[in-house]
XYZ file of C-alpha atoms in Angstrom:
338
model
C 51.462 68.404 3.856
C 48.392 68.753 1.932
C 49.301 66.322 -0.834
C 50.076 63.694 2.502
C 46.880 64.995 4.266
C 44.730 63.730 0.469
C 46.517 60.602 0.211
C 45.673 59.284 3.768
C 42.123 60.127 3.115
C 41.645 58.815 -0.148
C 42.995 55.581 0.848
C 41.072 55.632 3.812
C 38.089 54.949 1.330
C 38.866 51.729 -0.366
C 40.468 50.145 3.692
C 36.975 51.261 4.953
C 35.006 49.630 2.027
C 37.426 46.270 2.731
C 36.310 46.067 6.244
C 32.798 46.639 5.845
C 32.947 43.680 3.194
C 34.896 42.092 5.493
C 31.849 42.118 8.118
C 29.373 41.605 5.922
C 30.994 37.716 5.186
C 31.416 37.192 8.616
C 28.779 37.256 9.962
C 26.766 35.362 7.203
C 29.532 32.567 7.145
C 28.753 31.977 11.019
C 25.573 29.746 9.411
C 22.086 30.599 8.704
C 21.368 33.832 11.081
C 17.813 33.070 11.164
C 17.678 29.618 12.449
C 20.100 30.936 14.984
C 17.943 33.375 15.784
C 14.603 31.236 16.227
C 15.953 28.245 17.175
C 15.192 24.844 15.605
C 11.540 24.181 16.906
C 10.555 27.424 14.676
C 7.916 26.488 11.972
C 8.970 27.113 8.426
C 6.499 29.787 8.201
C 8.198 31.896 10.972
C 11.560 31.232 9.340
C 10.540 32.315 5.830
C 8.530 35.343 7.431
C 12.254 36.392 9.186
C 14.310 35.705 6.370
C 12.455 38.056 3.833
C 12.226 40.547 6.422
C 16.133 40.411 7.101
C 16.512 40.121 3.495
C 18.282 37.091 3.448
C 15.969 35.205 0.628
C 18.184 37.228 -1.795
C 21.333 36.576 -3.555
C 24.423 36.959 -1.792
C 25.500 39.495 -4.385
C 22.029 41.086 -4.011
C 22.755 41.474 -0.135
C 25.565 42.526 -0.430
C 24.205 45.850 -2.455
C 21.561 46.415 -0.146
C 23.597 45.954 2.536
C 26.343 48.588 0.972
C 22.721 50.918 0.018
C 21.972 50.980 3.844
C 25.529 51.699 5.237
C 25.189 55.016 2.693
C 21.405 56.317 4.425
C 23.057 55.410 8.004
C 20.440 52.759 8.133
C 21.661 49.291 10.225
C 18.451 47.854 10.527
C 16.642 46.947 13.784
C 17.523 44.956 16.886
C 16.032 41.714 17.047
C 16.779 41.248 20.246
C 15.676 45.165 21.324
C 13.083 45.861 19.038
C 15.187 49.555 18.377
C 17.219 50.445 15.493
C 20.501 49.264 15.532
C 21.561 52.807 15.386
C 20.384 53.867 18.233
C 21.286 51.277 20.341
C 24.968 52.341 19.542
C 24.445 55.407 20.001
C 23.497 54.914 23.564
C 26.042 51.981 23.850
C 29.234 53.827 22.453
C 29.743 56.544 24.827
C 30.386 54.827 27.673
C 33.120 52.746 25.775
C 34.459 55.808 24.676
C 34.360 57.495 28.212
C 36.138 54.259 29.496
C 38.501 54.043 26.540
C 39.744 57.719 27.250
C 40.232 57.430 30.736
C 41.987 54.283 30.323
C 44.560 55.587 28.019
C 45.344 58.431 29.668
C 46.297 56.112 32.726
C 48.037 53.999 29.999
C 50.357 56.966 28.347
C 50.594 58.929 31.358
C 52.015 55.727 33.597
C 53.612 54.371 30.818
C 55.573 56.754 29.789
C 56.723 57.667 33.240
C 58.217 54.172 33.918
C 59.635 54.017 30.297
C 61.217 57.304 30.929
C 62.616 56.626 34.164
C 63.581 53.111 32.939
C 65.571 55.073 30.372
C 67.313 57.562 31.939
C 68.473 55.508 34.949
C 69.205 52.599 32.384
C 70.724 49.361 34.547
C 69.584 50.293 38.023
C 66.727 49.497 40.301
C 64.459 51.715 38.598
C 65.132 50.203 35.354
C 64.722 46.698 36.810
C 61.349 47.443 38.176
C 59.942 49.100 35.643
C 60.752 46.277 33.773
C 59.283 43.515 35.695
C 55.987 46.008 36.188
C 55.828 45.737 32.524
C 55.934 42.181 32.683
C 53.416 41.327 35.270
C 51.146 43.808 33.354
C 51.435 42.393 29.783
C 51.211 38.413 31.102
C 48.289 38.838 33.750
C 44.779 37.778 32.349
C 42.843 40.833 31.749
C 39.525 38.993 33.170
C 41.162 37.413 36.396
C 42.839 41.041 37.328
C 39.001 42.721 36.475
C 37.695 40.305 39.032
C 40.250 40.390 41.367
C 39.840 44.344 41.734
C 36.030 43.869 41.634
C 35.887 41.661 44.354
C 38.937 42.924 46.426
C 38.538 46.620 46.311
C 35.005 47.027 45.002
C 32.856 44.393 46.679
C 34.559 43.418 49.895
C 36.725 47.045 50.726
C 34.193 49.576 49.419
C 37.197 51.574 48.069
C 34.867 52.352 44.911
C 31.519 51.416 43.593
C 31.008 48.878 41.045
C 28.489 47.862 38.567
C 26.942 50.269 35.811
C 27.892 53.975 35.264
C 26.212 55.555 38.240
C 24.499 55.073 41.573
C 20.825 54.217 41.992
C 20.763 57.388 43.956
C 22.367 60.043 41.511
C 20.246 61.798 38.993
C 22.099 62.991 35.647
C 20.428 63.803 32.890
C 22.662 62.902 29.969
C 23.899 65.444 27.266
C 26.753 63.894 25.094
C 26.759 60.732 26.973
C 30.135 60.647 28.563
C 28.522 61.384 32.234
C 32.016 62.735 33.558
C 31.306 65.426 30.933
C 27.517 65.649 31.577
C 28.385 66.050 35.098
C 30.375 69.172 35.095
C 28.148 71.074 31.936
C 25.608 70.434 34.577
C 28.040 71.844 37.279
C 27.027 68.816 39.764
C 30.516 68.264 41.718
C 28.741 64.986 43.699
C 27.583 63.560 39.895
C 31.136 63.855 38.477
C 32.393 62.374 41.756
C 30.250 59.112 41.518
C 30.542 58.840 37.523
C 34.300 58.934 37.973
C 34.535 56.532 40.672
C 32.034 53.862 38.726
C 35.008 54.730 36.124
C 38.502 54.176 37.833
C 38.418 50.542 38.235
C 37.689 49.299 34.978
C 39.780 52.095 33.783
C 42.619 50.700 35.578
C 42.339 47.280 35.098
C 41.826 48.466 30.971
C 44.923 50.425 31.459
C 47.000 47.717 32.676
C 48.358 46.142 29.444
C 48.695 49.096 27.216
C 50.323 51.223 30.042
C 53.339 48.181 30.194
C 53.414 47.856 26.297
C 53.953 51.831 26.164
C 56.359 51.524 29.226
C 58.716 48.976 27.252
C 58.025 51.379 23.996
C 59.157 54.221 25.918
C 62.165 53.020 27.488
C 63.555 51.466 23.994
C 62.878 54.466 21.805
C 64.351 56.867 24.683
C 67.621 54.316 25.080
C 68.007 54.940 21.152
C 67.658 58.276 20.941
C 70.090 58.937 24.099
C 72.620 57.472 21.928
C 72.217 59.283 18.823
C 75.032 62.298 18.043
C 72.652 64.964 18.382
C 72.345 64.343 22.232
C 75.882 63.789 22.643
C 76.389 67.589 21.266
C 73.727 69.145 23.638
C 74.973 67.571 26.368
C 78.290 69.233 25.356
C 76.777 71.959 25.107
C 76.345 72.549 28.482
C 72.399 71.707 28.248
C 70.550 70.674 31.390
C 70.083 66.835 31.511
C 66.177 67.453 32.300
C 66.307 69.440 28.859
C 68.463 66.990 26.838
C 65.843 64.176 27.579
C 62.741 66.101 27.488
C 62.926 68.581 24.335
C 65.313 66.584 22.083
C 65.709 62.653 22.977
C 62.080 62.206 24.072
C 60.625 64.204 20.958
C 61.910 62.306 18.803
C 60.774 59.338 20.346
C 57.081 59.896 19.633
C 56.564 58.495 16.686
C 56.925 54.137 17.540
C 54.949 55.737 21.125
C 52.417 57.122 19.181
C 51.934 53.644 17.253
C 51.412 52.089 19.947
C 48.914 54.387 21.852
C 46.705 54.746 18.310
C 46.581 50.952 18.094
C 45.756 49.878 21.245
C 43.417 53.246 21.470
C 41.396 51.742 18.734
C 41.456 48.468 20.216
C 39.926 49.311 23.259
C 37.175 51.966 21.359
C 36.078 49.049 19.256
C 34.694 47.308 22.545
C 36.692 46.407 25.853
C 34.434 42.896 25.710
C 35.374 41.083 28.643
C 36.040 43.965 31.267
C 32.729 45.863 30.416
C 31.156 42.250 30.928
C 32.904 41.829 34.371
C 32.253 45.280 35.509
C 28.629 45.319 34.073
C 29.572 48.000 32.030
C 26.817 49.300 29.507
C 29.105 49.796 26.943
C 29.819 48.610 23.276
C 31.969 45.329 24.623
C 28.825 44.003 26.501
C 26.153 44.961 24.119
C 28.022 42.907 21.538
C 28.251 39.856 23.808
C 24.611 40.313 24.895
C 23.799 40.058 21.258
C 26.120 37.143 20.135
C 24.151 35.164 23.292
C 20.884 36.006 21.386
C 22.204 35.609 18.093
C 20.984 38.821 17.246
C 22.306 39.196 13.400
C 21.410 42.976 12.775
C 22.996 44.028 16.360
C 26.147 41.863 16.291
C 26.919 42.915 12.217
C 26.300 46.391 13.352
C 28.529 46.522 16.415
C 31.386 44.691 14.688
C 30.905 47.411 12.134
C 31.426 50.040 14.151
C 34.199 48.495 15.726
C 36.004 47.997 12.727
C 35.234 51.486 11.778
C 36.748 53.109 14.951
C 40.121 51.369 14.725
C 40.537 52.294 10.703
C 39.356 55.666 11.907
C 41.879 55.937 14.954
C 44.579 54.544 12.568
C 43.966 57.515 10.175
C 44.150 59.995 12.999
C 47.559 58.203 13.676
C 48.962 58.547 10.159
C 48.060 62.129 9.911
C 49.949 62.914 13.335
C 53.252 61.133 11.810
C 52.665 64.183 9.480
C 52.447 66.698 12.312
C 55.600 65.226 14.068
C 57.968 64.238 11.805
C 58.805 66.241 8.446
C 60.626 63.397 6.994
C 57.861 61.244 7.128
C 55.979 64.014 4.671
C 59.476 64.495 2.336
C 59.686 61.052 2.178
C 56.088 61.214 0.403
C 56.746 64.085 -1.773
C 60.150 62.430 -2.839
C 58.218 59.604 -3.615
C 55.674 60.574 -6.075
């Protein structure tokens, strides 16, 4: 395991470096960022004076190094559009993506898996049918029509929950990770968790809705599989309990394509859930990058693609290394390979 554990992270290294590179051309291939930036009425003077001060009078190859120099110190530059460091402007933007991001995946594997394991066992019946067509309705229905449609339906015009930003005018947190759910009860305030969580379940749900029917259709295949496989066909025969049969054996050995798919779109939805934290009015990583695209802020839109980048090759790590944790053979087959 620890030879498998080494690999993953040294390779982990040289995918990071690619994607950083990756962002670096990007964004510079989009056209000049200054004249973006200032528009075209700028004088020459004012778009000399910003490109030295971006550094962009330099070689691309000499960009390139500083830009590499900077990721090393942590240092992203500063916001044109915020006057701040880019850094901190993630750093209060990220947590509530996260905070959204978690919530909506535990909706996604919890729901999911439910219908694909219900789908599974009662394979060819109503059940099965309906899970089905759930799934199907959740994977083909725009993402941005079903955010407003729960906005306006049971936000704006029901009053089921609140809508718009994190909290209520009217609720005082003071934050201390950022993820106010968690704020709330370090704090113990009951009535702070209560409104945080609310301003959370709607986008949460309407995040939730296309991973939960990718992971239900997951489910149900890998289950259906593994049902079939000899080594369930000898528990059962053993006199095993049906409950246990599915649970302990089939379903564990399931995990692994369920886990692919719940570490992919995890790190989809970390790197910025643009257009439901821009329907929602989210403060999050999705709609600060938007916000800065509109102002063609260069240091706040290479930075946030960055860290998107980051948190899926991150997540996607995590992922490998659980393969690891779940499935011996995926370890032997390393060690047989070397």
């Amino acid at each position: 395991m620890g030879r498998y554990l080494l690999r993953r992270l040294v390779l982990f290294v040289p995918v990071w470096l690619g994607v950083a590179t990756l962002v670096f051309l990007l964004v510079r291939m989009s056209g000049d960022p200054v004249l973006a930036m200032v528009g075209d009425k700028a004088s020459p003077e004012r778009v000399a004076e910003l490109r030295e001060k971006l550094g962009l009078d330099r070689p691309l190859p000499a960009q390139y190094a500083s830009f590499l120099g900077e990721l090393a110190t942590g240092d992203l530059g500063e916001s044109y559009r915020t006057q701040r460091p880019v850094l901190e402007d993630l750093r209060d933007y990220f947590p509530a993506t996260l905070e959204l991001t978690l919530l909506a995946m535990l909706f996604a594997t919890a729901g999911g898996m439910a219908l694909g394991i219900a789908a599974a066992v009662r394979r060819n019946g109503w059940v099965d049918s309906a899970s089905m067509v759930t799934a199907l309705v959740g994977v083909s229905v725009p993402v941005f029509w079903l955010a407003l449609l729960a906005l306006k339906g049971l936000g704006e015009s029901a009053g089921l929950f609140p809508v718009g930003g994190r909290l209520s005018a009217t609720t005082d947190l003071r934050p201390l990770t950022g993820l106010f759910t968690l704020d709330a009860l370090l704090r113990g305030d009951p009535a702070a968790f209560a409104d945080a969580f609310g301003h959370l379940v709607l986008p949460a749900c309407v995040l939730a809705t296309v991973p939960a029917a990718i992971v239900t259709r997951m489910t149900r295949a890998a289950l259906i599989e593994s049902l079939g496989k000899d080594y369930v066909r000898t528990a059962r025969a053993k006199g095993l309990r049906e409950r246990t049969v599915v649970v302990r054996h089939a379903l564990r050995n399931s995990l692994i394509p369920i886990l692919t798919v719940v570490g992919m779109h995890f790190g989809l939805l970390l790197g910025g859930a643009v257009l439901t934290e821009t329907v929602f009015g989210w403060p999050g990583l999705g709609k600060y990058t938007v916000d800065s695209v509109l102002r063609r802020d260069f240091r706040s839109v290479q930075g946030a693609l960055l860290l998107m980048a980051t948190t899926f090759v991150v997540v996607n790590l995590l992922v490998d290394l659980l393969y690891g944790f779940l499935d011996p053979r995926v370890r032997e087959g390393y060690e047989e390979g070397r």
